[in-house]
Amino acid sequence: MKMNKLLVLMVLASSSATAFELSAPSQNNTDNLVWTGHLSPDTDTMTSAILAAHIYGGTATVPEAINPESQFVLEYCQAVAPIQLNDFSQKAVGLVDFNQKTQLHKSINESSIVAIIDHHAIGGKPVNMSQVAAIDIRAWGSAATILADRAESLNLQLPKSVACTTLAGILSDTVVFQSSTTTQYDRTYAEKMALQAGIKDIEVFGQKMLEAKSDLSHVSAEDILTMDYKNFEFGGKKVGIGVAETLTAQQLLDRRDEFVTAMKSYKEANQLDHLFFSVTDTKNKRANLLWIDSADLSVAILAFDGDVKEGWLSLDGVTSRKRQIGPAIQQAIEAK
């Protein structure tokens, strides 16, 4: 009996000794460490991986190809692109910008996760780890903001390129401070990152990012649907929500038939219970929600109070999937 207790204590001591430390990077073993975000990576995911790797060591990665806005950011900031990694097995993994199993690359073993840095609620189907991991989740506008605060607390002066990409992550997820998720922390760290990056006008930079994100005329409906897309599990139902944030919403609204066709195919192929797609008009602060069958429509009607215009559910003042669209759909599904 005494020997069993001794073995337990030894295991606990060993686990504690090897636990990842967010406040003491020098103590961590980073030989096999990678940082990655959710599937369909957005700019916050990409830039957070870059900053996390800079702070803690390891390699910045993305699980899939990056979007046009993120590509613009890398070029503008003259930054090195994260590696697109298709196999995360045999890696120690740090997650940024998400905590949901439904958004996790299929090759990532949950037992390999050593840290999570995120700004989303723990709901739906979070990753299920058997080991203790370092976790920092705050209700701020972007994961990049949290990591900027981490860098400052460690007295790190960031290279211009990393400060620039970090600023981009903050601006992207807060829609240049217009999203309902924006906090004073986001504004404060955006100013600090701009100063370190040598960017004099944050609004001008943000506008260029929005323009890069908006030009989707050359992109297929299938690719736009999944460019900024997340899977959820609400009330035991598999739910997909895609978003296209754009300054030129009408350009996409006119392609409704293309999106309906793409959504029908995607919903069937991925065996989803519900699928929604929003063309989010960042200029007029309005989400335009699309569905493809009566089951999805019944959820949308229960979730939102909006006007149907030419087959789109128009939702004034709605701009955030995280704070507005997702929670409303979750509540509607769980109420059925």
Coordinates of C-alpha atoms in Angstrom, one line a residue:
M1 CA 0.0 0.0 0.0
K2 CA 2.8 2.4 0.9
M3 CA 4.6 1.5 -2.3
N4 CA 1.5 2.3 -4.4
K5 CA 1.2 5.7 -2.7
L6 CA 4.9 6.4 -3.3
L7 CA 4.4 5.6 -7.0
V8 CA 1.5 7.9 -7.3
L9 CA 3.5 10.7 -5.7
M10 CA 6.4 10.1 -8.1
V11 CA 4.0 10.3 -11.1
L12 CA 2.5 13.5 -9.8
A13 CA 5.9 15.0 -9.2
S14 CA 7.0 14.0 -12.6
S15 CA 3.9 15.5 -14.3
S16 CA 4.3 18.7 -12.3
A17 CA 7.9 19.0 -13.4
T18 CA 7.2 18.6 -17.0
A19 CA 4.0 20.8 -17.1
F20 CA 4.1 23.7 -19.6
E21 CA 4.7 27.1 -18.0
L22 CA 3.2 30.2 -19.6
S23 CA 4.9 32.5 -17.1
A24 CA 8.4 30.9 -17.3
P25 CA 9.2 30.0 -20.9
S26 CA 12.8 29.1 -20.2
Q27 CA 11.6 26.1 -18.2
N28 CA 9.8 24.5 -21.1
N29 CA 11.1 21.8 -23.4
T30 CA 10.2 23.0 -26.9
D31 CA 12.2 20.6 -29.0
N32 CA 9.1 19.1 -30.5
L33 CA 6.6 21.9 -29.9
V34 CA 4.2 23.3 -32.5
W35 CA 1.6 26.1 -32.1
T36 CA -1.6 25.9 -34.2
G37 CA -5.1 27.2 -34.4
H38 CA -8.4 26.0 -35.6
L39 CA -9.3 24.5 -38.9
S40 CA -10.1 27.1 -41.6
P41 CA -7.5 29.4 -40.0
D42 CA -8.3 33.1 -39.9
T43 CA -5.8 35.9 -39.3
D44 CA -6.1 35.8 -35.5
T45 CA -5.3 32.1 -35.5
M46 CA -2.3 32.6 -37.8
T47 CA -0.8 35.6 -36.1
S48 CA -1.3 34.1 -32.6
A49 CA 0.6 31.0 -33.6
I50 CA 3.4 33.3 -34.8
L51 CA 3.5 35.2 -31.6
A52 CA 3.2 32.1 -29.4
A53 CA 6.2 30.5 -31.1
H54 CA 8.2 33.8 -30.7
I55 CA 7.4 33.9 -27.0
Y56 CA 7.6 30.3 -26.0
G57 CA 9.7 28.6 -28.7
G58 CA 8.6 25.9 -31.0
T59 CA 7.2 26.3 -34.5
A60 CA 4.3 28.3 -35.8
T61 CA 1.9 26.3 -37.9
V62 CA -1.5 26.3 -39.5
P63 CA -3.6 23.2 -40.1
E64 CA -4.9 24.3 -43.5
A65 CA -4.2 27.0 -46.2
I66 CA -4.5 30.6 -45.1
N67 CA -7.0 33.1 -46.5
P68 CA -6.5 36.2 -48.6
E69 CA -6.5 38.6 -45.7
S70 CA -3.8 36.6 -43.9
Q71 CA -1.7 36.4 -47.0
F72 CA -1.9 40.2 -47.3
V73 CA -0.8 40.6 -43.7
L74 CA 2.3 38.4 -44.2
E75 CA 3.3 40.4 -47.2
Y76 CA 2.6 43.8 -45.6
C77 CA 4.4 42.9 -42.4
Q78 CA 7.3 41.1 -44.3
A79 CA 6.7 38.2 -42.0
V80 CA 7.6 34.5 -42.3
A81 CA 4.5 32.4 -43.0
P82 CA 3.7 29.6 -40.5
I83 CA 4.2 26.1 -41.8
Q84 CA 1.1 24.3 -43.1
L85 CA 1.3 21.0 -41.2
N86 CA -0.8 18.1 -42.3
D87 CA 0.4 15.6 -39.6
F88 CA 0.6 16.7 -35.9
S89 CA 1.2 13.2 -34.6
Q90 CA 4.4 12.9 -32.5
K91 CA 4.2 16.6 -31.7
A92 CA 3.7 18.5 -28.5
V93 CA 0.9 20.9 -29.4
G94 CA 0.0 24.4 -28.1
L95 CA -3.5 25.6 -29.2
V96 CA -4.3 29.2 -30.0
D97 CA -7.7 30.8 -30.7
F98 CA -9.9 27.8 -30.0
N99 CA -10.7 25.1 -27.5
Q100 CA -13.3 23.0 -29.3
K101 CA -12.6 19.4 -30.4
T102 CA -14.8 20.0 -33.5
Q103 CA -12.2 22.5 -34.7
L104 CA -9.2 20.4 -34.0
H105 CA -7.1 18.8 -36.8
K106 CA -7.8 15.1 -36.9
S107 CA -4.1 14.1 -36.4
I108 CA -3.8 15.9 -33.1
N109 CA -4.0 13.6 -30.1
E110 CA -5.6 15.4 -27.2
S111 CA -3.0 13.9 -24.9
S112 CA -0.3 15.9 -26.7
I113 CA -1.8 19.3 -26.0
V114 CA 0.4 21.2 -23.5
A115 CA -1.3 24.7 -23.6
I116 CA -4.4 26.5 -24.7
I117 CA -4.5 30.3 -25.2
D118 CA -7.9 31.4 -26.3
H119 CA -10.7 34.0 -26.1
H120 CA -13.7 31.7 -26.7
A121 CA -16.1 30.2 -24.2
I122 CA -15.6 26.7 -23.1
G123 CA -18.9 25.1 -24.4
G124 CA -20.2 22.7 -27.0
K125 CA -17.5 20.0 -27.2
P126 CA -14.2 21.3 -25.7
V127 CA -11.0 19.3 -26.1
N128 CA -10.8 16.5 -23.5
M129 CA -7.3 16.1 -22.0
S130 CA -6.2 13.5 -19.5
Q131 CA -3.2 15.6 -18.5
V132 CA -2.8 19.0 -16.9
A133 CA -2.2 21.7 -19.5
A134 CA -1.5 25.4 -19.2
I135 CA -4.6 27.3 -20.0
D136 CA -5.2 31.1 -20.5
I137 CA -8.7 32.0 -21.6
R138 CA -9.9 35.6 -21.4
A139 CA -13.0 37.4 -22.7
W140 CA -11.0 39.7 -24.9
G141 CA -11.4 40.5 -28.6
S142 CA -8.7 38.3 -29.9
A143 CA -6.2 35.6 -28.9
A144 CA -3.5 37.9 -30.3
T145 CA -4.3 40.5 -27.6
I146 CA -3.9 37.9 -24.9
L147 CA -0.5 36.9 -26.3
A148 CA 0.6 40.5 -26.6
D149 CA -0.2 40.9 -22.9
R150 CA 1.9 37.7 -22.2
A151 CA 4.8 39.2 -24.2
E152 CA 4.6 42.4 -22.2
S153 CA 4.5 40.6 -18.9
L154 CA 7.7 38.8 -19.9
N155 CA 9.3 42.2 -20.9
L156 CA 9.7 41.1 -24.5
Q157 CA 10.2 43.7 -27.2
L158 CA 8.8 42.2 -30.4
P159 CA 10.5 42.4 -33.8
K160 CA 8.7 44.8 -36.1
S161 CA 7.3 41.9 -38.3
V162 CA 5.8 40.1 -35.3
A163 CA 4.4 43.3 -33.7
C164 CA 2.8 44.0 -37.1
T165 CA 1.2 40.6 -37.5
T166 CA 0.0 40.7 -33.9
L167 CA -1.6 44.1 -34.6
A168 CA -3.3 42.5 -37.6
G169 CA -4.7 39.6 -35.5
I170 CA -6.2 42.1 -33.1
L171 CA -7.7 44.2 -35.9
S172 CA -9.0 41.2 -37.8
D173 CA -11.0 39.6 -35.0
T174 CA -12.3 42.9 -33.7
V175 CA -13.2 44.1 -37.3
V176 CA -11.0 47.2 -36.6
F177 CA -12.7 47.7 -33.2
Q178 CA -16.2 47.6 -34.6
S179 CA -17.1 44.1 -33.3
S180 CA -19.2 43.8 -30.2
T181 CA -16.3 41.6 -28.8
T182 CA -13.9 44.5 -28.7
T183 CA -12.5 45.4 -25.3
Q184 CA -10.2 48.2 -24.1
Y185 CA -7.4 45.7 -23.8
D186 CA -7.6 45.2 -27.6
R187 CA -7.4 49.0 -28.3
T188 CA -4.5 49.4 -25.8
Y189 CA -2.4 46.5 -27.2
A190 CA -3.2 47.5 -30.8
E191 CA -1.6 50.9 -30.0
K192 CA 1.4 49.3 -28.4
M193 CA 1.9 46.8 -31.3
A194 CA 1.5 49.7 -33.8
L195 CA 4.3 51.6 -32.0
Q196 CA 6.6 48.6 -32.0
A197 CA 5.8 47.9 -35.7
G198 CA 6.3 51.5 -36.8
I199 CA 2.7 51.7 -38.1
K200 CA 1.5 55.3 -37.7
D201 CA -2.2 54.9 -38.7
I202 CA -4.0 51.8 -37.3
E203 CA -7.2 52.7 -39.1
V204 CA -5.6 52.8 -42.5
F205 CA -3.8 49.5 -41.9
G206 CA -7.1 48.0 -40.8
Q207 CA -8.9 49.3 -43.8
K208 CA -6.4 47.7 -46.1
M209 CA -6.9 44.4 -44.3
L210 CA -10.7 44.7 -44.8
E211 CA -10.2 45.4 -48.5
A212 CA -8.0 42.4 -48.8
K213 CA -10.6 40.2 -47.1
S214 CA -13.5 41.7 -49.2
D215 CA -12.1 40.8 -52.6
L216 CA -13.6 37.4 -53.2
S217 CA -14.8 37.8 -56.8
H218 CA -12.2 35.2 -57.9
V219 CA -13.0 32.7 -55.2
S220 CA -15.5 29.8 -55.6
A221 CA -18.6 29.6 -53.4
E222 CA -17.3 26.3 -52.0
D223 CA -14.1 28.0 -50.9
I224 CA -15.8 31.1 -49.5
L225 CA -18.2 28.9 -47.4
T226 CA -15.3 27.2 -45.6
M227 CA -12.7 30.1 -45.7
D228 CA -13.9 31.3 -42.2
Y229 CA -15.8 28.3 -41.0
K230 CA -16.2 26.5 -37.7
N231 CA -17.9 23.2 -36.6
F232 CA -19.8 23.1 -33.3
E233 CA -21.8 20.6 -31.3
F234 CA -25.0 22.1 -29.8
G235 CA -27.6 20.0 -28.0
G236 CA -26.1 16.9 -29.5
K237 CA -26.4 18.3 -33.0
K238 CA -23.5 18.8 -35.5
V239 CA -23.6 22.4 -36.6
G240 CA -21.5 24.3 -39.1
I241 CA -21.3 28.1 -39.3
G242 CA -19.4 29.8 -42.1
V243 CA -18.8 33.6 -42.3
A244 CA -17.6 35.9 -45.0
E245 CA -16.8 39.4 -43.7
T246 CA -16.8 41.9 -46.5
L247 CA -17.1 45.6 -47.3
T248 CA -18.8 44.7 -50.6
A249 CA -21.6 42.4 -49.3
Q250 CA -23.9 42.8 -52.3
Q251 CA -21.2 41.1 -54.5
L252 CA -21.7 37.9 -52.5
L253 CA -25.5 38.3 -51.9
D254 CA -25.9 38.2 -55.6
R255 CA -24.3 34.8 -55.6
R256 CA -27.0 33.2 -53.4
D257 CA -27.7 30.3 -55.8
E258 CA -24.1 29.3 -55.8
F259 CA -23.9 29.3 -52.0
V260 CA -27.1 27.2 -51.7
T261 CA -25.6 24.6 -54.1
A262 CA -22.3 24.6 -52.2
M263 CA -24.0 24.4 -48.8
K264 CA -26.3 21.5 -49.8
S265 CA -23.2 19.5 -51.0
Y266 CA -21.2 20.4 -47.9
K267 CA -23.9 19.6 -45.4
E268 CA -24.5 16.2 -46.9
A269 CA -20.8 15.3 -47.3
N270 CA -20.1 16.2 -43.7
Q271 CA -23.3 14.8 -42.3
L272 CA -24.3 18.0 -40.5
D273 CA -27.6 18.5 -38.7
H274 CA -27.5 22.2 -39.4
L275 CA -25.5 24.5 -41.6
F276 CA -25.6 28.3 -41.8
F277 CA -23.6 30.9 -43.7
S278 CA -23.4 34.6 -43.0
V279 CA -22.3 37.3 -45.4
T280 CA -21.3 39.9 -42.8
D281 CA -21.5 43.4 -44.1
T282 CA -18.7 45.1 -42.1
K283 CA -19.5 48.5 -43.7
N284 CA -23.1 48.6 -42.5
K285 CA -22.7 46.3 -39.5
R286 CA -25.2 43.7 -40.7
A287 CA -25.2 39.9 -41.0
N288 CA -27.0 38.3 -43.9
L289 CA -27.8 34.7 -42.9
L290 CA -28.4 31.9 -45.4
W291 CA -29.9 28.4 -44.8
I292 CA -30.8 25.6 -47.2
D293 CA -33.7 23.6 -45.7
S294 CA -36.7 23.8 -43.4
A295 CA -34.8 22.3 -40.4
D296 CA -32.3 25.1 -40.6
L297 CA -34.9 27.7 -41.2
S298 CA -36.9 26.7 -38.1
V299 CA -33.7 27.2 -36.0
A300 CA -32.9 30.6 -37.7
I301 CA -36.4 31.9 -37.0
L302 CA -36.2 30.8 -33.4
A303 CA -32.7 32.3 -33.0
F304 CA -33.1 35.7 -34.7
D305 CA -35.6 38.5 -35.2
G306 CA -34.8 39.7 -38.7
D307 CA -36.2 40.4 -42.1
V308 CA -36.0 38.0 -45.0
K309 CA -34.8 39.8 -48.1
E310 CA -34.3 37.9 -51.3
G311 CA -33.7 34.7 -49.5
W312 CA -31.3 36.1 -46.9
L313 CA -32.2 36.8 -43.2
S314 CA -31.0 40.3 -42.7
L315 CA -29.8 41.0 -39.1
D316 CA -28.9 44.6 -38.4
G317 CA -26.2 45.2 -35.7
V318 CA -25.0 41.5 -35.9
T319 CA -21.3 41.2 -36.7
S320 CA -19.9 38.5 -34.5
R321 CA -20.2 34.7 -34.8
K322 CA -18.6 34.2 -31.4
R323 CA -20.7 36.7 -29.4
Q324 CA -24.0 36.9 -31.5
I325 CA -24.6 34.3 -34.2
G326 CA -23.2 31.2 -32.5
P327 CA -24.8 31.7 -29.1
A328 CA -28.2 32.5 -30.6
I329 CA -28.2 29.4 -32.8
Q330 CA -27.0 27.3 -29.8
Q331 CA -29.8 28.6 -27.6
A332 CA -32.4 27.9 -30.4
I333 CA -31.2 24.3 -31.0
E334 CA -31.1 23.5 -27.3
A335 CA -34.6 24.9 -26.8
K336 CA -36.1 22.7 -29.5

